[in-house]
Coordinates of C-alpha atoms in Angstrom, one line a residue:
Chain A
M62 CA 208.7 28.9 34.5
T63 CA 211.3 30.7 36.5
G64 CA 215.0 30.9 35.6
S65 CA 216.0 28.7 38.1
D66 CA 213.5 25.9 37.0
A67 CA 215.1 26.0 33.6
A68 CA 218.5 25.9 35.1
D69 CA 217.6 22.8 36.8
G70 CA 216.5 20.9 33.5
D71 CA 213.2 21.1 34.1
Q72 CA 211.0 19.1 31.3
E73 CA 210.9 22.1 28.4
P74 CA 212.4 20.2 25.2
T75 CA 215.0 22.6 23.2
N76 CA 216.1 22.6 19.7
D77 CA 219.0 20.4 19.2
G78 CA 220.9 22.0 16.5
Q79 CA 222.8 18.9 15.5
R80 CA 219.9 16.5 14.6
F81 CA 216.8 16.5 12.6
D82 CA 213.3 16.9 14.1
R83 CA 210.2 16.8 12.2
L84 CA 208.1 20.2 12.5
P85 CA 204.8 20.0 14.7
E86 CA 201.6 20.1 13.0
T87 CA 200.2 23.1 14.0
P88 CA 201.3 25.8 16.5
A89 CA 199.2 24.0 19.5
D90 CA 201.4 20.7 19.0
R91 CA 204.6 22.7 19.5
E92 CA 206.8 21.1 22.1
V93 CA 210.1 22.8 21.4
A94 CA 210.0 26.9 21.9
G95 CA 210.5 28.6 18.9
R96 CA 210.2 25.8 16.2
P97 CA 207.9 26.8 13.5
S98 CA 204.9 24.6 12.5
R99 CA 204.0 22.7 9.4
E100 CA 201.1 25.0 9.1
E101 CA 203.0 28.1 9.4
V102 CA 205.4 26.9 6.7
L103 CA 202.8 26.1 4.3
D104 CA 201.0 29.5 5.2
W105 CA 204.2 31.6 4.7
W106 CA 204.8 30.0 1.1
E107 CA 201.0 30.9 0.1
T108 CA 201.0 34.3 1.7
R109 CA 204.2 35.5 0.5
F110 CA 204.4 33.9 -3.0
G111 CA 201.2 32.6 -3.9
I112 CA 202.7 28.8 -3.8
G113 CA 199.4 27.0 -3.0
R114 CA 199.4 24.4 -0.1
E115 CA 198.7 21.5 -2.8
V116 CA 202.3 22.1 -4.2
L117 CA 203.9 21.1 -0.9
D118 CA 201.4 18.9 0.4
G119 CA 203.0 15.6 -0.1
Y120 CA 206.2 16.8 1.5
S121 CA 207.4 16.5 4.9
F122 CA 209.4 19.5 7.0
W123 CA 212.4 19.3 9.2
E124 CA 214.2 21.6 11.5
K125 CA 218.1 21.0 11.9
G126 CA 220.4 23.7 13.0
A127 CA 219.0 27.1 14.5
G128 CA 215.7 27.7 12.3
K129 CA 217.0 25.7 9.3
V130 CA 214.0 23.9 7.7
W131 CA 214.5 21.2 5.3
V132 CA 211.8 19.8 2.9
F133 CA 211.7 16.0 2.2
N134 CA 209.7 13.9 -0.1
G135 CA 210.8 10.3 1.0
E136 CA 209.8 8.0 4.0
A137 CA 210.5 9.6 7.4
V138 CA 213.4 8.4 9.2
D139 CA 215.1 8.2 12.8
P140 CA 216.5 11.4 12.2
S141 CA 219.4 11.3 14.8
R142 CA 221.7 9.5 12.8
V143 CA 221.6 11.0 9.3
E144 CA 223.5 13.8 7.4
A145 CA 220.8 15.1 5.5
I146 CA 217.0 14.7 4.5
G147 CA 216.0 16.3 1.4
M148 CA 217.1 19.8 1.0
T149 CA 217.4 23.0 2.9
F150 CA 214.2 25.0 2.2
L151 CA 213.7 27.9 4.7
R152 CA 215.4 29.8 7.3
T153 CA 213.3 30.6 10.4
R154 CA 213.6 31.8 14.0
Q155 CA 214.1 35.2 12.4
E156 CA 211.7 38.1 12.2
H157 CA 211.6 38.0 8.2
W158 CA 211.8 34.1 7.0
K159 CA 214.2 33.8 4.1
P160 CA 213.7 31.0 1.4
T161 CA 216.8 29.4 0.2
T162 CA 217.8 29.9 -3.7
R163 CA 217.7 26.2 -4.1
A164 CA 213.8 26.0 -3.0
V165 CA 213.1 28.9 -5.0
Q166 CA 214.6 27.2 -7.9
R167 CA 213.0 24.1 -7.3
F168 CA 209.4 25.3 -6.3
G169 CA 209.3 29.3 -7.4
E170 CA 207.7 28.4 -10.8
H171 CA 204.5 28.1 -8.8
A172 CA 204.7 31.4 -7.3
T173 CA 202.1 34.0 -8.2
K174 CA 203.5 37.1 -6.6
N175 CA 206.6 38.9 -5.3
V176 CA 208.4 37.4 -8.2
V177 CA 210.3 39.9 -9.9
E178 CA 211.3 39.4 -13.7
L179 CA 214.8 40.8 -14.8
G180 CA 215.7 41.3 -18.4
P181 CA 219.0 39.5 -19.6
E182 CA 221.5 42.0 -18.7
R183 CA 219.9 42.3 -15.1
A184 CA 219.8 38.3 -14.8
S185 CA 223.3 38.1 -15.4
R186 CA 224.4 40.8 -12.9
F187 CA 221.7 39.2 -10.1
L188 CA 223.4 35.6 -10.8
A189 CA 226.7 37.4 -10.5
G190 CA 225.8 38.6 -6.8
E191 CA 225.7 42.1 -8.0
D192 CA 223.2 44.5 -6.2
Q193 CA 221.2 46.9 -8.3
D194 CA 219.0 49.7 -8.5
L195 CA 215.4 49.0 -9.1
P196 CA 213.1 51.7 -8.2
E197 CA 210.5 50.6 -10.7
W198 CA 209.6 47.7 -8.4
D199 CA 206.3 48.7 -6.6
G200 CA 205.5 45.4 -4.8
D201 CA 206.5 44.3 -1.3
W202 CA 209.9 44.7 0.3
G203 CA 211.5 42.0 1.7
Y204 CA 212.6 38.7 0.0
L205 CA 211.5 38.1 -3.3
I206 CA 211.8 35.6 -6.0
V207 CA 214.0 36.6 -8.7
S208 CA 213.1 35.1 -12.4
H209 CA 214.1 35.8 -16.0
R210 CA 213.0 34.5 -19.4
I211 CA 214.8 31.4 -20.6
A212 CA 214.1 28.8 -23.5
G213 CA 210.3 29.8 -24.0
G214 CA 209.4 30.4 -20.4
T215 CA 210.5 31.9 -17.1
A216 CA 212.6 30.2 -14.5
P217 CA 213.3 31.2 -10.9
I218 CA 217.1 32.4 -10.6
G219 CA 217.2 32.8 -7.0
V220 CA 216.4 35.3 -3.8
G221 CA 216.4 38.9 -4.0
L222 CA 216.3 41.3 -1.0
Y223 CA 214.4 44.6 -2.0
L224 CA 214.9 47.7 0.4
Y225 CA 214.9 51.5 -0.5
D226 CA 214.6 51.1 -4.3
E227 CA 217.5 48.5 -4.6
L228 CA 217.4 44.9 -5.5
R229 CA 220.1 42.9 -3.4
S230 CA 221.4 39.5 -4.6
V231 CA 221.6 36.9 -1.8
V232 CA 222.7 34.3 -4.3
P233 CA 225.2 32.1 -2.0
K234 CA 228.8 32.8 -3.1
G235 CA 229.2 29.3 -4.0
S236 CA 226.2 29.3 -6.5
R237 CA 227.1 32.6 -8.2
A238 CA 228.4 32.6 -11.7
D239 CA 229.6 35.3 -14.3
L240 CA 227.5 34.3 -17.4
P241 CA 227.2 36.1 -20.6
V242 CA 224.1 38.0 -21.2
V243 CA 221.6 35.8 -23.5
E244 CA 219.0 38.0 -25.1
E245 CA 215.7 36.4 -25.5
Chain B
M7 CA 254.3 -0.4 -15.7
N8 CA 251.3 0.9 -17.6
P9 CA 248.2 -1.1 -16.2
L10 CA 246.5 -0.9 -19.7
D11 CA 249.3 -3.4 -20.9
R12 CA 247.7 -6.1 -18.8
Y13 CA 244.2 -5.7 -20.5
E14 CA 245.4 -6.0 -24.2
P15 CA 244.5 -9.7 -24.4
L16 CA 240.8 -9.0 -23.3
V17 CA 240.4 -6.3 -26.1
D18 CA 239.0 -6.8 -29.9
D19 CA 241.6 -4.0 -31.4
V20 CA 244.6 -3.3 -29.2
D21 CA 245.8 -0.2 -31.3
A22 CA 242.1 1.4 -31.5
F23 CA 241.9 0.7 -27.4
R24 CA 245.2 2.4 -26.6
A25 CA 244.7 5.3 -29.1
A26 CA 241.3 6.0 -27.4
C27 CA 243.0 6.0 -24.2
D28 CA 245.3 8.7 -25.1
R29 CA 242.6 10.8 -26.2
P30 CA 241.2 13.4 -23.6
L31 CA 237.1 13.1 -23.2
P32 CA 234.8 15.7 -24.1
S33 CA 232.7 17.5 -21.4
V34 CA 229.5 15.8 -21.1
V35 CA 226.0 16.9 -19.4
R36 CA 223.0 15.1 -18.5
T37 CA 219.6 16.8 -18.5
N38 CA 218.3 16.7 -14.8
G39 CA 214.4 16.0 -15.7
I40 CA 213.5 17.1 -12.1
K41 CA 213.9 20.9 -13.5
A42 CA 213.9 20.5 -17.1
S43 CA 213.4 18.5 -20.3
P44 CA 216.0 17.9 -22.9
D45 CA 214.1 20.2 -25.3
R46 CA 214.3 23.0 -23.1
V47 CA 217.8 22.5 -22.3
R48 CA 218.8 22.2 -26.0
E49 CA 216.6 25.5 -26.6
A50 CA 218.5 27.6 -23.8
F51 CA 222.0 26.1 -25.5
E52 CA 220.8 27.5 -28.6
A53 CA 219.9 30.7 -27.3
A54 CA 223.1 31.1 -25.6
G55 CA 225.1 30.1 -28.6
V56 CA 226.6 26.9 -26.3
A57 CA 227.8 24.2 -28.8
H58 CA 226.3 21.1 -27.9
E59 CA 225.8 17.7 -29.8
P60 CA 223.5 14.8 -28.7
V61 CA 225.4 11.4 -27.7
G62 CA 223.2 9.7 -29.9
W63 CA 222.0 6.9 -27.5
H64 CA 220.4 9.0 -25.1
D65 CA 218.1 12.0 -25.9
G66 CA 219.0 13.9 -22.4
I67 CA 222.6 13.7 -22.7
F68 CA 224.7 15.9 -24.6
R69 CA 228.6 16.4 -25.5
L70 CA 229.6 20.0 -25.2
P71 CA 232.7 20.3 -27.6
D72 CA 233.7 23.7 -26.2
G73 CA 233.9 22.3 -22.7
N74 CA 233.0 24.5 -19.5
P75 CA 229.8 22.6 -18.7
G76 CA 229.2 24.8 -15.7
G77 CA 229.3 28.0 -17.8
N78 CA 226.0 28.5 -18.6
W79 CA 222.4 28.9 -17.7
P80 CA 221.1 25.6 -17.6
H81 CA 223.8 24.8 -15.2
A82 CA 223.1 27.6 -13.0
H83 CA 219.4 26.5 -12.8
G84 CA 220.3 23.1 -12.0
W85 CA 219.0 21.8 -15.2
T86 CA 222.1 20.0 -16.2
H87 CA 224.7 18.0 -14.5
G88 CA 228.4 17.1 -15.7
Q89 CA 228.5 13.8 -16.1
E90 CA 230.5 11.3 -18.3
E91 CA 228.4 9.3 -20.6
V92 CA 229.3 5.8 -19.0
S93 CA 228.8 7.1 -15.7
A94 CA 224.7 7.3 -16.7
L95 CA 224.8 3.8 -17.4
P96 CA 224.5 2.2 -13.8
A97 CA 221.2 4.0 -13.1
L98 CA 219.6 3.0 -16.2
A99 CA 220.6 -0.6 -15.3
L100 CA 219.1 0.1 -12.0
D101 CA 215.9 1.4 -13.5
P102 CA 214.4 2.6 -10.4
R103 CA 210.8 3.5 -9.9
P104 CA 208.8 6.5 -8.4
G105 CA 208.3 5.3 -4.8
D106 CA 211.1 2.6 -4.6
R107 CA 213.3 2.5 -1.7
V108 CA 217.1 2.7 -3.2
W109 CA 220.3 2.4 -1.7
D110 CA 223.3 4.1 -3.5
A111 CA 226.2 2.4 -1.6
C112 CA 229.3 4.5 -2.7
A113 CA 227.2 7.5 -3.6
A114 CA 229.6 10.8 -3.3
P115 CA 229.7 13.3 -5.2
G116 CA 226.1 12.2 -6.5
S117 CA 226.1 12.1 -10.1
K118 CA 224.2 8.5 -9.9
T119 CA 222.2 9.3 -6.7
T120 CA 220.6 12.5 -8.5
Q121 CA 220.2 10.6 -11.7
I122 CA 218.5 8.0 -9.8
A123 CA 216.2 10.3 -8.1
D124 CA 215.6 11.7 -11.3
L125 CA 214.3 8.6 -12.6
M126 CA 212.1 8.1 -9.4
D127 CA 210.5 11.4 -10.2
D128 CA 212.1 12.8 -7.1
E129 CA 209.5 10.3 -5.4
G130 CA 210.3 7.3 -3.0
T131 CA 213.2 7.2 -0.9
V132 CA 217.0 7.3 -2.5
V133 CA 219.6 6.7 0.7
A134 CA 222.8 7.9 -0.5
N135 CA 225.5 6.9 1.4
D136 CA 229.2 7.5 1.6
N137 CA 232.3 6.8 4.1
N138 CA 234.0 10.0 3.2
L139 CA 232.4 12.8 5.1
G140 CA 234.5 15.3 2.8
R141 CA 233.0 14.0 -0.5
L142 CA 229.5 13.9 1.1
S143 CA 229.8 17.7 0.9
A144 CA 229.8 17.7 -2.8
L145 CA 227.2 15.1 -3.0
R146 CA 224.8 17.8 -1.0
H147 CA 225.9 20.6 -3.0
N148 CA 225.0 18.5 -6.3
A149 CA 221.7 17.1 -4.7
E150 CA 220.7 20.7 -3.8
R151 CA 221.5 22.2 -7.0
L152 CA 219.2 19.7 -8.8
G153 CA 216.7 20.3 -6.6
V154 CA 216.5 16.4 -5.2
T155 CA 214.0 16.1 -2.2
N156 CA 213.8 12.4 -2.0
A157 CA 217.4 11.8 -0.7
I158 CA 218.5 10.9 2.7
V159 CA 222.4 11.1 3.0
T160 CA 224.2 8.9 5.5
N161 CA 227.7 8.3 6.4
Q162 CA 228.4 5.0 7.3
D163 CA 231.0 2.1 5.9
A164 CA 228.7 0.6 3.4
R165 CA 230.4 -3.2 4.3
N166 CA 228.2 -3.1 7.5
F167 CA 225.6 -0.5 6.4
S168 CA 222.7 -0.2 9.1
L169 CA 219.2 0.6 8.1
K170 CA 218.3 1.3 11.4
P171 CA 218.0 5.1 11.0
L172 CA 215.3 4.2 8.0
A173 CA 211.7 3.7 8.1
F174 CA 212.0 0.4 6.2
D175 CA 214.5 -2.8 6.7
A176 CA 214.9 -3.6 3.1
F177 CA 215.5 -2.0 -0.1
D178 CA 213.8 -2.6 -3.6
R179 CA 217.0 -1.7 -5.4
A180 CA 220.6 -0.9 -4.6
L181 CA 223.6 0.4 -6.5
V182 CA 227.2 -0.6 -5.6
D183 CA 229.4 1.8 -7.7
A184 CA 232.5 0.7 -6.0
P185 CA 235.7 2.2 -5.4
C186 CA 238.0 0.8 -7.8
S187 CA 241.4 1.1 -9.3
C188 CA 239.8 3.5 -11.9
E189 CA 241.7 3.0 -15.1
G190 CA 238.6 3.4 -17.1
T191 CA 238.9 7.4 -16.2
C192 CA 242.4 7.5 -17.9
R193 CA 241.2 9.9 -20.4
K194 CA 239.8 12.3 -17.7
N195 CA 243.1 11.8 -15.1
P196 CA 246.2 10.1 -16.6
D197 CA 247.4 10.2 -12.9
V198 CA 245.2 6.9 -12.4
L199 CA 247.9 5.0 -14.4
E200 CA 250.8 6.1 -12.7
E201 CA 249.3 5.3 -9.5
W202 CA 248.2 1.9 -10.2
T203 CA 249.5 -0.8 -8.4
L204 CA 248.5 -4.6 -8.1
D205 CA 248.4 -4.4 -4.3
H206 CA 245.6 -2.0 -4.6
V207 CA 243.7 -4.2 -6.9
H208 CA 243.7 -7.0 -4.5
G209 CA 243.1 -4.6 -1.6
V210 CA 240.0 -3.0 -3.0
A211 CA 238.7 -6.1 -4.4
G212 CA 238.3 -7.1 -0.7
I213 CA 236.2 -3.9 -0.1
Q214 CA 234.0 -4.5 -3.2
K215 CA 233.4 -7.9 -2.2
G216 CA 232.0 -6.8 1.1
I217 CA 230.1 -3.9 0.0
L218 CA 228.3 -6.1 -2.8
T219 CA 227.5 -8.7 0.0
R220 CA 226.0 -6.2 2.0
A221 CA 223.9 -4.5 -0.7
I222 CA 222.7 -8.1 -1.6
Q223 CA 221.7 -8.8 2.1
A224 CA 220.0 -5.4 2.2
T225 CA 217.8 -5.9 -0.7
R226 CA 214.6 -7.6 -0.5
P227 CA 214.1 -10.9 -2.2
G228 CA 213.4 -10.3 -6.4
G229 CA 215.0 -6.9 -5.9
T230 CA 217.5 -5.5 -7.9
V231 CA 221.5 -4.9 -7.3
V232 CA 223.7 -3.2 -10.0
Y233 CA 227.4 -3.4 -9.3
S234 CA 229.5 -1.2 -11.4
T235 CA 233.1 0.1 -11.5
C236 CA 235.5 2.0 -14.0
T237 CA 238.1 -0.5 -14.1
F238 CA 239.1 -2.9 -16.6
A239 CA 240.6 -5.3 -13.9
P240 CA 238.6 -8.5 -13.9
E241 CA 239.8 -8.9 -10.1
E242 CA 237.6 -6.0 -9.1
N243 CA 234.8 -7.2 -11.7
E244 CA 233.8 -10.4 -12.8
A245 CA 235.8 -12.1 -9.6
V246 CA 233.7 -9.8 -7.4
L247 CA 230.6 -11.1 -8.9
D248 CA 232.0 -14.6 -8.9
H249 CA 232.5 -14.3 -5.1
A250 CA 228.7 -13.1 -4.5
L251 CA 227.3 -15.9 -6.6
A252 CA 229.2 -18.2 -4.5
T253 CA 228.1 -16.7 -0.9
E254 CA 224.7 -15.0 -1.2
D255 CA 221.6 -15.8 -2.7
C256 CA 221.5 -14.2 -6.2
E257 CA 221.9 -14.8 -9.6
I258 CA 223.4 -12.5 -12.5
V259 CA 220.7 -11.2 -14.9
E260 CA 220.6 -10.3 -18.6
F261 CA 220.3 -6.7 -19.6
D262 CA 220.5 -4.3 -22.3
L263 CA 222.6 -1.3 -22.4
P264 CA 222.4 1.5 -25.2
L265 CA 226.0 1.2 -26.2
E266 CA 228.3 -1.1 -27.8
T267 CA 229.9 -3.4 -25.0
A268 CA 231.7 -6.8 -24.5
P269 CA 230.7 -9.4 -22.3
G270 CA 232.1 -10.2 -19.0
V271 CA 235.3 -12.8 -19.0
T272 CA 235.1 -16.1 -17.5
E273 CA 239.1 -16.7 -17.1
W274 CA 241.8 -14.3 -16.1
D275 CA 245.3 -14.8 -14.6
G276 CA 244.7 -18.4 -14.0
E277 CA 241.2 -17.9 -12.3
T278 CA 238.0 -19.0 -13.9
Y279 CA 234.7 -17.4 -13.0
D280 CA 230.8 -18.5 -13.2
D281 CA 229.8 -18.7 -16.9
S282 CA 226.7 -16.0 -15.8
V283 CA 229.3 -13.2 -15.3
T284 CA 229.6 -12.9 -19.1
R285 CA 225.9 -11.1 -18.8
G286 CA 227.7 -8.4 -17.2
H287 CA 229.1 -5.3 -19.6
R288 CA 232.3 -4.3 -20.4
V289 CA 232.5 -0.7 -21.7
Y290 CA 236.0 0.0 -23.7
P291 CA 236.8 3.7 -24.6
H292 CA 237.3 2.8 -28.3
H293 CA 234.0 1.2 -28.8
N294 CA 231.8 4.4 -28.1
D295 CA 234.5 7.0 -27.5
T296 CA 233.7 7.1 -24.0
G297 CA 235.4 6.3 -20.5
G298 CA 235.8 2.5 -19.5
F299 CA 233.3 1.0 -17.4
F300 CA 231.9 -2.3 -15.9
C301 CA 228.4 -2.8 -15.1
A302 CA 226.5 -6.0 -14.0
K303 CA 222.9 -6.5 -12.8
L304 CA 221.8 -8.9 -10.2
R305 CA 218.5 -10.3 -9.0
V306 CA 218.4 -11.1 -5.3
G307 CA 216.9 -14.8 -4.8
G308 CA 213.9 -15.8 -3.0
A309 CA 210.4 -15.3 -3.8
E310 CA 209.2 -11.8 -4.5
V311 CA 207.6 -10.3 -1.7
A312 CA 205.0 -7.3 -2.3
R313 CA 205.0 -4.5 0.1

């Protein structure tokens, strides 16, 4: 398509950031340029964190806003007239997809890789939004699930960004907290 | 005037009622079963030295004598939600099941919506509606923190709510936790007593009737509607139910609550109400050391239809 065709409003659908649209099943079903497909989303969680497709099989995925993907477990709707369906899940339409803190807290317990477990003191610093040196991490760079030991098990706290021996906390400001260190 | 004066003829022990209304309420949290069990929450509280006491009538609800319900790891993980004891009652009365289609007509800030989702094991659909867009952002925040994935959030006037955006045309259950005069929250927010007016009672009663009517209409035959408020005013409780009985095909049903309650009243201020309003529950602060509350359960008329 030439630029002038696009300007004439040719039939190419584009992403309307104000409404929810269901993700296409596969890349071949894609009609809106740049929109991720359900298959790619499921693949991404499996490849990045080892969260099996069976964990997310029953959910539907929707885009609202540029690249913001939502996860929903209810019956599908006419998406144009609702404020929210399910919860925010994943940020796409950028080179490195980024899971949301709440998605990691909700589904991160199923992860088998790219999970960094912090001790009590580091866990509190991470939740407070502090970046910290972590040269001992020898796994992948990029977005990691950060977890800690609590009440007889582990629990995901949120998303960390690992670059150059440093673990950055990307816990959103509204979800940060200064909590006392709890020794296991 | 202090509006509590007008309810003295309704209560069994006026002195205890007034004394309870003057005491502040303890902090209370509800376990979010979507993410944790009551045992795990208790274990985490113990490890962190967070004082906690079971409420006695529900194993997932804890009183925190030292307050600060948001200052601990269970809160950060979305394992708990700060929610007053009586506020947990309407979802229990509604008794939603996994897979149900449920409407929460006045949902913000989402304490009851998220409890409903929890009782549904986060399966099925809960439609959380509120007419106040600002308060919906608090609801969204709570739903995400608690990991609720089965909620649809809508911003409509509940009195003429349209199911058009939804994939179905009737709900199995609806909760009307109505806007009200809120004297029952005076232990948390004494200002409600200062701001109280009889004009507001009469105005808000009209809104309550409109929302309850719509909820009954939007629920399938044989379905359940729960009506609740945090006011003691019969104009906003029994009178609203009486109006629904007179105008819609429905009945008030008996149900148990795990707290000490008093029955709904059939006479107030020269008016009389249908006898079945006594099946509604009045919760007075002095009976269980909680806030004040009202809760009734209705069955929508007609033969049950399987879907």
